[in-house]
Amino acid sequence: MGDTMSRVELLEMLRDVGQARGQAWVLFDDVSAGQQQAAEAAARRGLVEVADQEALVELSVHEGRTVEWAARLTPEAHDALVYARTTAVPTPWAEPAEHERLVELRPSQMDALRRYLSLTQQLRVPPAAGLAERVRTAYSDRAKSRWITCLTEEQATSAAYAFFLHSVHGSVAEANRFAREYGTVYRVDTSTGRLRPARLR
């Protein structure tokens, strides 16, 4: 790998090289000059420990040669890599799969959805499966001031329910806009008097 890498890529490289060596320390001849400088920069953020003179002496004895520089990940860096593995990187464009549709949500709609999802354990009508993941990985298009994601019909219906709940004590704009743009709304079924999702088109 070249010298140009993200902080996560650097930490992954140091971890992998250390594991390949059978020890946590990565030595000066395991990395390029640029990677060494990046590791020292990461050390200033508490993510890398650069060996002090005492550690270099011990490593030199262990290696049977002079070790001029060595570094290893801190416990916090290991945790950062665990966290990074669970953090999906949003992409600026997601092609809808079969039975999905591309949805663009205004910030107020995304706020209402996040609030709805935060109450999942208390709700009697829970969110559709996968909605939380779609909200978490939605792409923020700053130029359009929209959150972009792909939703199944069930997830879109669940979003419409969230906007309905929001409308009970707040603004109806989010529900009306979603109904107008995507044709899904929660409203009273006049034949039963019960709330239910409806497709407007």
mmCIF file with all atom_site columns, C-alpha atoms in Angstrom:
data_model
loop_
_atom_site.group_PDB
_atom_site.id
_atom_site.type_symbol
_atom_site.label_atom_id
_atom_site.label_alt_id
_atom_site.label_comp_id
_atom_site.label_asym_id
_atom_site.label_entity_id
_atom_site.label_seq_id
_atom_site.pdbx_PDB_ins_code
_atom_site.Cartn_x
_atom_site.Cartn_y
_atom_site.Cartn_z
_atom_site.occupancy
_atom_site.B_iso_or_equiv
_atom_site.pdbx_formal_charge
_atom_site.auth_seq_id
_atom_site.auth_comp_id
_atom_site.auth_asym_id
_atom_site.auth_atom_id
_atom_site.pdbx_PDB_model_num
ATOM 1   C CA . MET A 1 1   ? 0.000   0.000   0.000  1.00 0.00 ? 1   MET A CA 1
ATOM 2   C CA . GLY A 1 2   ? 1.262   3.454   -0.844 1.00 0.00 ? 2   GLY A CA 1
ATOM 3   C CA . ASP A 1 3   ? 1.801   6.364   1.484  1.00 0.00 ? 3   ASP A CA 1
ATOM 4   C CA . THR A 1 4   ? -1.573  7.950   0.718  1.00 0.00 ? 4   THR A CA 1
ATOM 5   C CA . MET A 1 5   ? -4.137  6.283   2.959  1.00 0.00 ? 5   MET A CA 1
ATOM 6   C CA . SER A 1 6   ? -6.933  7.183   5.291  1.00 0.00 ? 6   SER A CA 1
ATOM 7   C CA . ARG A 1 7   ? -6.462  7.058   9.052  1.00 0.00 ? 7   ARG A CA 1
ATOM 8   C CA . VAL A 1 8   ? -8.485  3.839   9.238  1.00 0.00 ? 8   VAL A CA 1
ATOM 9   C CA . GLU A 1 9   ? -6.386  2.276   6.462  1.00 0.00 ? 9   GLU A CA 1
ATOM 10  C CA . LEU A 1 10  ? -3.228  3.227   8.337  1.00 0.00 ? 10  LEU A CA 1
ATOM 11  C CA . LEU A 1 11  ? -4.488  1.638   11.548 1.00 0.00 ? 11  LEU A CA 1
ATOM 12  C CA . GLU A 1 12  ? -5.553  -1.487  9.654  1.00 0.00 ? 12  GLU A CA 1
ATOM 13  C CA . MET A 1 13  ? -2.118  -1.701  8.059  1.00 0.00 ? 13  MET A CA 1
ATOM 14  C CA . LEU A 1 14  ? -0.335  -1.387  11.410 1.00 0.00 ? 14  LEU A CA 1
ATOM 15  C CA . ARG A 1 15  ? -2.637  -3.995  12.926 1.00 0.00 ? 15  ARG A CA 1
ATOM 16  C CA . ASP A 1 16  ? -2.185  -6.441  10.050 1.00 0.00 ? 16  ASP A CA 1
ATOM 17  C CA . VAL A 1 17  ? 1.601   -6.053  9.883  1.00 0.00 ? 17  VAL A CA 1
ATOM 18  C CA . GLY A 1 18  ? 1.884   -6.521  13.626 1.00 0.00 ? 18  GLY A CA 1
ATOM 19  C CA . GLN A 1 19  ? -0.261  -9.653  13.499 1.00 0.00 ? 19  GLN A CA 1
ATOM 20  C CA . ALA A 1 20  ? 1.829   -11.026 10.636 1.00 0.00 ? 20  ALA A CA 1
ATOM 21  C CA . ARG A 1 21  ? 4.968   -10.480 12.713 1.00 0.00 ? 21  ARG A CA 1
ATOM 22  C CA . GLY A 1 22  ? 3.382   -12.230 15.680 1.00 0.00 ? 22  GLY A CA 1
ATOM 23  C CA . GLN A 1 23  ? 3.689   -9.176  17.879 1.00 0.00 ? 23  GLN A CA 1
ATOM 24  C CA . ALA A 1 24  ? 2.004   -5.820  18.298 1.00 0.00 ? 24  ALA A CA 1
ATOM 25  C CA . TRP A 1 25  ? 5.011   -3.737  17.300 1.00 0.00 ? 25  TRP A CA 1
ATOM 26  C CA . VAL A 1 26  ? 5.553   -2.695  13.688 1.00 0.00 ? 26  VAL A CA 1
ATOM 27  C CA . LEU A 1 27  ? 9.199   -1.916  12.948 1.00 0.00 ? 27  LEU A CA 1
ATOM 28  C CA . PHE A 1 28  ? 10.830  0.829   10.921 1.00 0.00 ? 28  PHE A CA 1
ATOM 29  C CA . ASP A 1 29  ? 11.561  -1.420  7.955  1.00 0.00 ? 29  ASP A CA 1
ATOM 30  C CA . ASP A 1 30  ? 7.962   -2.642  7.795  1.00 0.00 ? 30  ASP A CA 1
ATOM 31  C CA . VAL A 1 31  ? 6.698   0.763   6.680  1.00 0.00 ? 31  VAL A CA 1
ATOM 32  C CA . SER A 1 32  ? 7.658   3.516   4.295  1.00 0.00 ? 32  SER A CA 1
ATOM 33  C CA . ALA A 1 33  ? 8.840   6.938   5.418  1.00 0.00 ? 33  ALA A CA 1
ATOM 34  C CA . GLY A 1 34  ? 5.443   8.386   4.600  1.00 0.00 ? 34  GLY A CA 1
ATOM 35  C CA . GLN A 1 35  ? 3.626   5.709   6.582  1.00 0.00 ? 35  GLN A CA 1
ATOM 36  C CA . GLN A 1 36  ? 5.986   6.304   9.493  1.00 0.00 ? 36  GLN A CA 1
ATOM 37  C CA . GLN A 1 37  ? 5.118   10.008  9.442  1.00 0.00 ? 37  GLN A CA 1
ATOM 38  C CA . ALA A 1 38  ? 1.406   9.141   9.296  1.00 0.00 ? 38  ALA A CA 1
ATOM 39  C CA . ALA A 1 39  ? 1.824   6.819   12.261 1.00 0.00 ? 39  ALA A CA 1
ATOM 40  C CA . GLU A 1 40  ? 3.524   9.576   14.232 1.00 0.00 ? 40  GLU A CA 1
ATOM 41  C CA . ALA A 1 41  ? 0.652   11.912  13.359 1.00 0.00 ? 41  ALA A CA 1
ATOM 42  C CA . ALA A 1 42  ? -1.787  9.250   14.592 1.00 0.00 ? 42  ALA A CA 1
ATOM 43  C CA . ALA A 1 43  ? 0.278   9.028   17.778 1.00 0.00 ? 43  ALA A CA 1
ATOM 44  C CA . ARG A 1 44  ? -0.480  12.683  18.437 1.00 0.00 ? 44  ARG A CA 1
ATOM 45  C CA . ARG A 1 45  ? -4.170  11.713  18.365 1.00 0.00 ? 45  ARG A CA 1
ATOM 46  C CA . GLY A 1 46  ? -3.635  8.886   20.853 1.00 0.00 ? 46  GLY A CA 1
ATOM 47  C CA . LEU A 1 47  ? -4.180  6.125   18.287 1.00 0.00 ? 47  LEU A CA 1
ATOM 48  C CA . VAL A 1 48  ? -0.591  4.902   17.972 1.00 0.00 ? 48  VAL A CA 1
ATOM 49  C CA . GLU A 1 49  ? 2.157   4.365   20.517 1.00 0.00 ? 49  GLU A CA 1
ATOM 50  C CA . VAL A 1 50  ? 5.658   5.098   19.217 1.00 0.00 ? 50  VAL A CA 1
ATOM 51  C CA . ALA A 1 51  ? 8.329   3.100   21.002 1.00 0.00 ? 51  ALA A CA 1
ATOM 52  C CA . ASP A 1 52  ? 10.470  5.018   23.475 1.00 0.00 ? 52  ASP A CA 1
ATOM 53  C CA . GLN A 1 53  ? 14.175  4.340   23.956 1.00 0.00 ? 53  GLN A CA 1
ATOM 54  C CA . GLU A 1 54  ? 13.605  1.604   26.521 1.00 0.00 ? 54  GLU A CA 1
ATOM 55  C CA . ALA A 1 55  ? 11.193  -0.238  24.232 1.00 0.00 ? 55  ALA A CA 1
ATOM 56  C CA . LEU A 1 56  ? 13.606  0.133   21.291 1.00 0.00 ? 56  LEU A CA 1
ATOM 57  C CA . VAL A 1 57  ? 16.383  -1.490  23.327 1.00 0.00 ? 57  VAL A CA 1
ATOM 58  C CA . GLU A 1 58  ? 14.125  -4.423  24.224 1.00 0.00 ? 58  GLU A CA 1
ATOM 59  C CA . LEU A 1 59  ? 13.010  -4.802  20.612 1.00 0.00 ? 59  LEU A CA 1
ATOM 60  C CA . SER A 1 60  ? 16.605  -4.667  19.412 1.00 0.00 ? 60  SER A CA 1
ATOM 61  C CA . VAL A 1 61  ? 17.521  -7.523  21.762 1.00 0.00 ? 61  VAL A CA 1
ATOM 62  C CA . HIS A 1 62  ? 14.473  -9.484  20.640 1.00 0.00 ? 62  HIS A CA 1
ATOM 63  C CA . GLU A 1 63  ? 15.218  -8.910  16.947 1.00 0.00 ? 63  GLU A CA 1
ATOM 64  C CA . GLY A 1 64  ? 18.956  -9.405  17.206 1.00 0.00 ? 64  GLY A CA 1
ATOM 65  C CA . ARG A 1 65  ? 19.551  -6.129  15.370 1.00 0.00 ? 65  ARG A CA 1
ATOM 66  C CA . THR A 1 66  ? 19.195  -2.434  15.991 1.00 0.00 ? 66  THR A CA 1
ATOM 67  C CA . VAL A 1 67  ? 15.588  -1.292  15.878 1.00 0.00 ? 67  VAL A CA 1
ATOM 68  C CA . GLU A 1 68  ? 15.507  2.411   15.138 1.00 0.00 ? 68  GLU A CA 1
ATOM 69  C CA . TRP A 1 69  ? 11.738  2.967   15.238 1.00 0.00 ? 69  TRP A CA 1
ATOM 70  C CA . ALA A 1 70  ? 8.641   0.991   16.117 1.00 0.00 ? 70  ALA A CA 1
ATOM 71  C CA . ALA A 1 71  ? 4.979   1.673   16.678 1.00 0.00 ? 71  ALA A CA 1
ATOM 72  C CA . ARG A 1 72  ? 1.869   -0.193  17.754 1.00 0.00 ? 72  ARG A CA 1
ATOM 73  C CA . LEU A 1 73  ? -1.814  0.516   18.084 1.00 0.00 ? 73  LEU A CA 1
ATOM 74  C CA . THR A 1 74  ? -3.241  1.792   21.342 1.00 0.00 ? 74  THR A CA 1
ATOM 75  C CA . PRO A 1 75  ? -6.296  0.058   22.849 1.00 0.00 ? 75  PRO A CA 1
ATOM 76  C CA . GLU A 1 76  ? -8.369  3.012   21.648 1.00 0.00 ? 76  GLU A CA 1
ATOM 77  C CA . ALA A 1 77  ? -7.189  2.415   18.079 1.00 0.00 ? 77  ALA A CA 1
ATOM 78  C CA . HIS A 1 78  ? -8.335  -1.204  18.246 1.00 0.00 ? 78  HIS A CA 1
ATOM 79  C CA . ASP A 1 79  ? -11.724 0.023   19.433 1.00 0.00 ? 79  ASP A CA 1
ATOM 80  C CA . ALA A 1 80  ? -11.799 2.584   16.614 1.00 0.00 ? 80  ALA A CA 1
ATOM 81  C CA . LEU A 1 81  ? -11.299 -0.229  14.090 1.00 0.00 ? 81  LEU A CA 1
ATOM 82  C CA . VAL A 1 82  ? -14.090 -2.266  15.653 1.00 0.00 ? 82  VAL A CA 1
ATOM 83  C CA . TYR A 1 83  ? -16.307 0.815   15.417 1.00 0.00 ? 83  TYR A CA 1
ATOM 84  C CA . ALA A 1 84  ? -15.269 1.452   11.819 1.00 0.00 ? 84  ALA A CA 1
ATOM 85  C CA . ARG A 1 85  ? -16.334 -2.054  10.800 1.00 0.00 ? 85  ARG A CA 1
ATOM 86  C CA . THR A 1 86  ? -19.872 -1.356  11.981 1.00 0.00 ? 86  THR A CA 1
ATOM 87  C CA . THR A 1 87  ? -20.093 2.061   10.376 1.00 0.00 ? 87  THR A CA 1
ATOM 88  C CA . ALA A 1 88  ? -21.388 1.840   6.854  1.00 0.00 ? 88  ALA A CA 1
ATOM 89  C CA . VAL A 1 89  ? -19.968 4.456   4.519  1.00 0.00 ? 89  VAL A CA 1
ATOM 90  C CA . PRO A 1 90  ? -22.861 6.120   2.686  1.00 0.00 ? 90  PRO A CA 1
ATOM 91  C CA . THR A 1 91  ? -22.584 6.264   -1.083 1.00 0.00 ? 91  THR A CA 1
ATOM 92  C CA . PRO A 1 92  ? -23.781 9.277   -3.052 1.00 0.00 ? 92  PRO A CA 1
ATOM 93  C CA . TRP A 1 93  ? -26.005 7.145   -5.255 1.00 0.00 ? 93  TRP A CA 1
ATOM 94  C CA . ALA A 1 94  ? -27.767 3.888   -4.579 1.00 0.00 ? 94  ALA A CA 1
ATOM 95  C CA . GLU A 1 95  ? -29.542 2.117   -7.395 1.00 0.00 ? 95  GLU A CA 1
ATOM 96  C CA . PRO A 1 96  ? -32.846 0.788   -6.044 1.00 0.00 ? 96  PRO A CA 1
ATOM 97  C CA . ALA A 1 97  ? -33.071 -2.984  -5.976 1.00 0.00 ? 97  ALA A CA 1
ATOM 98  C CA . GLU A 1 98  ? -36.163 -4.797  -7.144 1.00 0.00 ? 98  GLU A CA 1
ATOM 99  C CA . HIS A 1 99  ? -39.215 -3.826  -5.062 1.00 0.00 ? 99  HIS A CA 1
ATOM 100 C CA . GLU A 1 100 ? -37.444 -0.693  -3.802 1.00 0.00 ? 100 GLU A CA 1
ATOM 101 C CA . ARG A 1 101 ? -37.764 2.967   -4.641 1.00 0.00 ? 101 ARG A CA 1
ATOM 102 C CA . LEU A 1 102 ? -35.372 5.870   -4.343 1.00 0.00 ? 102 LEU A CA 1
ATOM 103 C CA . VAL A 1 103 ? -36.564 8.291   -1.677 1.00 0.00 ? 103 VAL A CA 1
ATOM 104 C CA . GLU A 1 104 ? -35.354 11.814  -1.000 1.00 0.00 ? 104 GLU A CA 1
ATOM 105 C CA . LEU A 1 105 ? -36.255 13.153  2.426  1.00 0.00 ? 105 LEU A CA 1
ATOM 106 C CA . ARG A 1 106 ? -36.080 16.684  3.736  1.00 0.00 ? 106 ARG A CA 1
ATOM 107 C CA . PRO A 1 107 ? -34.151 17.249  6.991  1.00 0.00 ? 107 PRO A CA 1
ATOM 108 C CA . SER A 1 108 ? -37.396 17.644  8.956  1.00 0.00 ? 108 SER A CA 1
ATOM 109 C CA . GLN A 1 109 ? -38.626 14.297  7.616  1.00 0.00 ? 109 GLN A CA 1
ATOM 110 C CA . MET A 1 110 ? -35.369 12.606  8.565  1.00 0.00 ? 110 MET A CA 1
ATOM 111 C CA . ASP A 1 111 ? -35.605 14.112  12.053 1.00 0.00 ? 111 ASP A CA 1
ATOM 112 C CA . ALA A 1 112 ? -39.131 12.699  12.427 1.00 0.00 ? 112 ALA A CA 1
ATOM 113 C CA . LEU A 1 113 ? -37.983 9.269   11.246 1.00 0.00 ? 113 LEU A CA 1
ATOM 114 C CA . ARG A 1 114 ? -35.066 9.207   13.665 1.00 0.00 ? 114 ARG A CA 1
ATOM 115 C CA . ARG A 1 115 ? -37.335 10.164  16.539 1.00 0.00 ? 115 ARG A CA 1
ATOM 116 C CA . TYR A 1 116 ? -39.765 7.386   15.540 1.00 0.00 ? 116 TYR A CA 1
ATOM 117 C CA . LEU A 1 117 ? -36.958 4.833   15.402 1.00 0.00 ? 117 LEU A CA 1
ATOM 118 C CA . SER A 1 118 ? -35.610 5.932   18.785 1.00 0.00 ? 118 SER A CA 1
ATOM 119 C CA . LEU A 1 119 ? -38.959 4.916   20.309 1.00 0.00 ? 119 LEU A CA 1
ATOM 120 C CA . THR A 1 120 ? -39.005 1.426   18.766 1.00 0.00 ? 120 THR A CA 1
ATOM 121 C CA . GLN A 1 121 ? -39.122 -0.429  22.091 1.00 0.00 ? 121 GLN A CA 1
ATOM 122 C CA . GLN A 1 122 ? -42.140 1.578   23.258 1.00 0.00 ? 122 GLN A CA 1
ATOM 123 C CA . LEU A 1 123 ? -44.238 1.437   20.087 1.00 0.00 ? 123 LEU A CA 1
ATOM 124 C CA . ARG A 1 124 ? -47.175 -0.893  19.491 1.00 0.00 ? 124 ARG A CA 1
ATOM 125 C CA . VAL A 1 125 ? -46.756 -0.502  15.724 1.00 0.00 ? 125 VAL A CA 1
ATOM 126 C CA . PRO A 1 126 ? -43.008 -1.046  15.330 1.00 0.00 ? 126 PRO A CA 1
ATOM 127 C CA . PRO A 1 127 ? -40.903 0.110   12.370 1.00 0.00 ? 127 PRO A CA 1
ATOM 128 C CA . ALA A 1 128 ? -40.582 -2.171  9.358  1.00 0.00 ? 128 ALA A CA 1
ATOM 129 C CA . ALA A 1 129 ? -37.589 -4.481  9.271  1.00 0.00 ? 129 ALA A CA 1
ATOM 130 C CA . GLY A 1 130 ? -34.535 -2.776  7.837  1.00 0.00 ? 130 GLY A CA 1
ATOM 131 C CA . LEU A 1 131 ? -35.844 0.776   8.125  1.00 0.00 ? 131 LEU A CA 1
ATOM 132 C CA . ALA A 1 132 ? -33.402 1.700   10.878 1.00 0.00 ? 132 ALA A CA 1
ATOM 133 C CA . GLU A 1 133 ? -30.470 0.543   8.743  1.00 0.00 ? 133 GLU A CA 1
ATOM 134 C CA . ARG A 1 134 ? -31.712 2.520   5.741  1.00 0.00 ? 134 ARG A CA 1
ATOM 135 C CA . VAL A 1 135 ? -32.042 5.636   7.841  1.00 0.00 ? 135 VAL A CA 1
ATOM 136 C CA . ARG A 1 136 ? -28.614 5.106   9.390  1.00 0.00 ? 136 ARG A CA 1
ATOM 137 C CA . THR A 1 137 ? -26.909 4.726   6.013  1.00 0.00 ? 137 THR A CA 1
ATOM 138 C CA . ALA A 1 138 ? -28.858 7.412   4.132  1.00 0.00 ? 138 ALA A CA 1
ATOM 139 C CA . TYR A 1 139 ? -26.718 9.718   2.015  1.00 0.00 ? 139 TYR A CA 1
ATOM 140 C CA . SER A 1 140 ? -26.771 13.428  2.770  1.00 0.00 ? 140 SER A CA 1
ATOM 141 C CA . ASP A 1 141 ? -26.914 15.444  -0.454 1.00 0.00 ? 141 ASP A CA 1
ATOM 142 C CA . ARG A 1 142 ? -25.852 18.831  0.851  1.00 0.00 ? 142 ARG A CA 1
ATOM 143 C CA . ALA A 1 143 ? -26.437 20.592  -2.459 1.00 0.00 ? 143 ALA A CA 1
ATOM 144 C CA . LYS A 1 144 ? -30.092 19.533  -2.493 1.00 0.00 ? 144 LYS A CA 1
ATOM 145 C CA . SER A 1 145 ? -30.518 19.530  1.292  1.00 0.00 ? 145 SER A CA 1
ATOM 146 C CA . ARG A 1 146 ? -31.969 16.040  1.092  1.00 0.00 ? 146 ARG A CA 1
ATOM 147 C CA . TRP A 1 147 ? -31.321 12.642  2.645  1.00 0.00 ? 147 TRP A CA 1
ATOM 148 C CA . ILE A 1 148 ? -31.309 9.935   -0.021 1.00 0.00 ? 148 ILE A CA 1
ATOM 149 C CA . THR A 1 149 ? -32.006 6.244   0.542  1.00 0.00 ? 149 THR A CA 1
ATOM 150 C CA . CYS A 1 150 ? -33.871 3.308   -0.974 1.00 0.00 ? 150 CYS A CA 1
ATOM 151 C CA . LEU A 1 151 ? -36.972 1.906   0.733  1.00 0.00 ? 151 LEU A CA 1
ATOM 152 C CA . THR A 1 152 ? -39.107 -1.149  0.204  1.00 0.00 ? 152 THR A CA 1
ATOM 153 C CA . GLU A 1 153 ? -42.883 -0.741  0.170  1.00 0.00 ? 153 GLU A CA 1
ATOM 154 C CA . GLU A 1 154 ? -43.037 -1.909  3.798  1.00 0.00 ? 154 GLU A CA 1
ATOM 155 C CA . GLN A 1 155 ? -40.339 0.560   4.846  1.00 0.00 ? 155 GLN A CA 1
ATOM 156 C CA . ALA A 1 156 ? -42.048 3.414   2.969  1.00 0.00 ? 156 ALA A CA 1
ATOM 157 C CA . THR A 1 157 ? -45.312 2.548   4.741  1.00 0.00 ? 157 THR A CA 1
ATOM 158 C CA . SER A 1 158 ? -43.483 2.615   8.060  1.00 0.00 ? 158 SER A CA 1
ATOM 159 C CA . ALA A 1 159 ? -42.024 6.014   7.188  1.00 0.00 ? 159 ALA A CA 1
ATOM 160 C CA . ALA A 1 160 ? -45.528 7.254   6.377  1.00 0.00 ? 160 ALA A CA 1
ATOM 161 C CA . TYR A 1 161 ? -46.637 6.051   9.822  1.00 0.00 ? 161 TYR A CA 1
ATOM 162 C CA . ALA A 1 162 ? -43.785 7.977   11.439 1.00 0.00 ? 162 ALA A CA 1
ATOM 163 C CA . PHE A 1 163 ? -44.895 11.125  9.637  1.00 0.00 ? 163 PHE A CA 1
ATOM 164 C CA . PHE A 1 164 ? -48.480 10.489  10.733 1.00 0.00 ? 164 PHE A CA 1
ATOM 165 C CA . LEU A 1 165 ? -47.385 10.274  14.378 1.00 0.00 ? 165 LEU A CA 1
ATOM 166 C CA . HIS A 1 166 ? -45.432 13.482  13.891 1.00 0.00 ? 166 HIS A CA 1
ATOM 167 C CA . SER A 1 167 ? -48.515 15.182  12.487 1.00 0.00 ? 167 SER A CA 1
ATOM 168 C CA . VAL A 1 168 ? -50.656 14.393  15.543 1.00 0.00 ? 168 VAL A CA 1
ATOM 169 C CA . HIS A 1 169 ? -48.930 17.015  17.653 1.00 0.00 ? 169 HIS A CA 1
ATOM 170 C CA . GLY A 1 170 ? -46.626 18.704  15.184 1.00 0.00 ? 170 GLY A CA 1
ATOM 171 C CA . SER A 1 171 ? -46.388 19.644  11.547 1.00 0.00 ? 171 SER A CA 1
ATOM 172 C CA . VAL A 1 172 ? -48.445 17.862  8.879  1.00 0.00 ? 172 VAL A CA 1
ATOM 173 C CA . ALA A 1 173 ? -46.036 19.030  6.190  1.00 0.00 ? 173 ALA A CA 1
ATOM 174 C CA . GLU A 1 174 ? -43.796 15.970  6.436  1.00 0.00 ? 174 GLU A CA 1
ATOM 175 C CA . ALA A 1 175 ? -46.696 13.526  5.979  1.00 0.00 ? 175 ALA A CA 1
ATOM 176 C CA . ASN A 1 176 ? -48.306 15.575  3.214  1.00 0.00 ? 176 ASN A CA 1
ATOM 177 C CA . ARG A 1 177 ? -45.044 15.919  1.320  1.00 0.00 ? 177 ARG A CA 1
ATOM 178 C CA . PHE A 1 178 ? -44.318 12.200  1.542  1.00 0.00 ? 178 PHE A CA 1
ATOM 179 C CA . ALA A 1 179 ? -47.839 11.401  0.336  1.00 0.00 ? 179 ALA A CA 1
ATOM 180 C CA . ARG A 1 180 ? -47.543 13.850  -2.536 1.00 0.00 ? 180 ARG A CA 1
ATOM 181 C CA . GLU A 1 181 ? -44.092 12.679  -3.655 1.00 0.00 ? 181 GLU A CA 1
ATOM 182 C CA . TYR A 1 182 ? -44.298 8.937   -2.977 1.00 0.00 ? 182 TYR A CA 1
ATOM 183 C CA . GLY A 1 183 ? -48.008 8.221   -2.778 1.00 0.00 ? 183 GLY A CA 1
ATOM 184 C CA . THR A 1 184 ? -47.994 6.587   0.657  1.00 0.00 ? 184 THR A CA 1
ATOM 185 C CA . VAL A 1 185 ? -50.008 7.951   3.564  1.00 0.00 ? 185 VAL A CA 1
ATOM 186 C CA . TYR A 1 186 ? -51.604 6.837   6.830  1.00 0.00 ? 186 TYR A CA 1
ATOM 187 C CA . ARG A 1 187 ? -55.250 7.865   7.084  1.00 0.00 ? 187 ARG A CA 1
ATOM 188 C CA . VAL A 1 188 ? -58.613 6.711   8.396  1.00 0.00 ? 188 VAL A CA 1
ATOM 189 C CA . ASP A 1 189 ? -60.365 4.007   6.400  1.00 0.00 ? 189 ASP A CA 1
ATOM 190 C CA . THR A 1 190 ? -63.907 5.357   6.218  1.00 0.00 ? 190 THR A CA 1
ATOM 191 C CA . SER A 1 191 ? -65.359 1.839   5.959  1.00 0.00 ? 191 SER A CA 1
ATOM 192 C CA . THR A 1 192 ? -63.876 0.727   9.277  1.00 0.00 ? 192 THR A CA 1
ATOM 193 C CA . GLY A 1 193 ? -63.007 3.940   11.082 1.00 0.00 ? 193 GLY A CA 1
ATOM 194 C CA . ARG A 1 194 ? -59.498 2.581   11.621 1.00 0.00 ? 194 ARG A CA 1
ATOM 195 C CA . LEU A 1 195 ? -56.164 4.051   10.613 1.00 0.00 ? 195 LEU A CA 1
ATOM 196 C CA . ARG A 1 196 ? -54.399 2.191   7.834  1.00 0.00 ? 196 ARG A CA 1
ATOM 197 C CA . PRO A 1 197 ? -51.813 2.852   5.141  1.00 0.00 ? 197 PRO A CA 1
ATOM 198 C CA . ALA A 1 198 ? -53.073 3.827   1.726  1.00 0.00 ? 198 ALA A CA 1
ATOM 199 C CA . ARG A 1 199 ? -51.490 4.143   -1.692 1.00 0.00 ? 199 ARG A CA 1
ATOM 200 C CA . LEU A 1 200 ? -52.539 7.269   -3.554 1.00 0.00 ? 200 LEU A CA 1
ATOM 201 C CA . ARG A 1 201 ? -51.105 6.078   -6.861 1.00 0.00 ? 201 ARG A CA 1
#
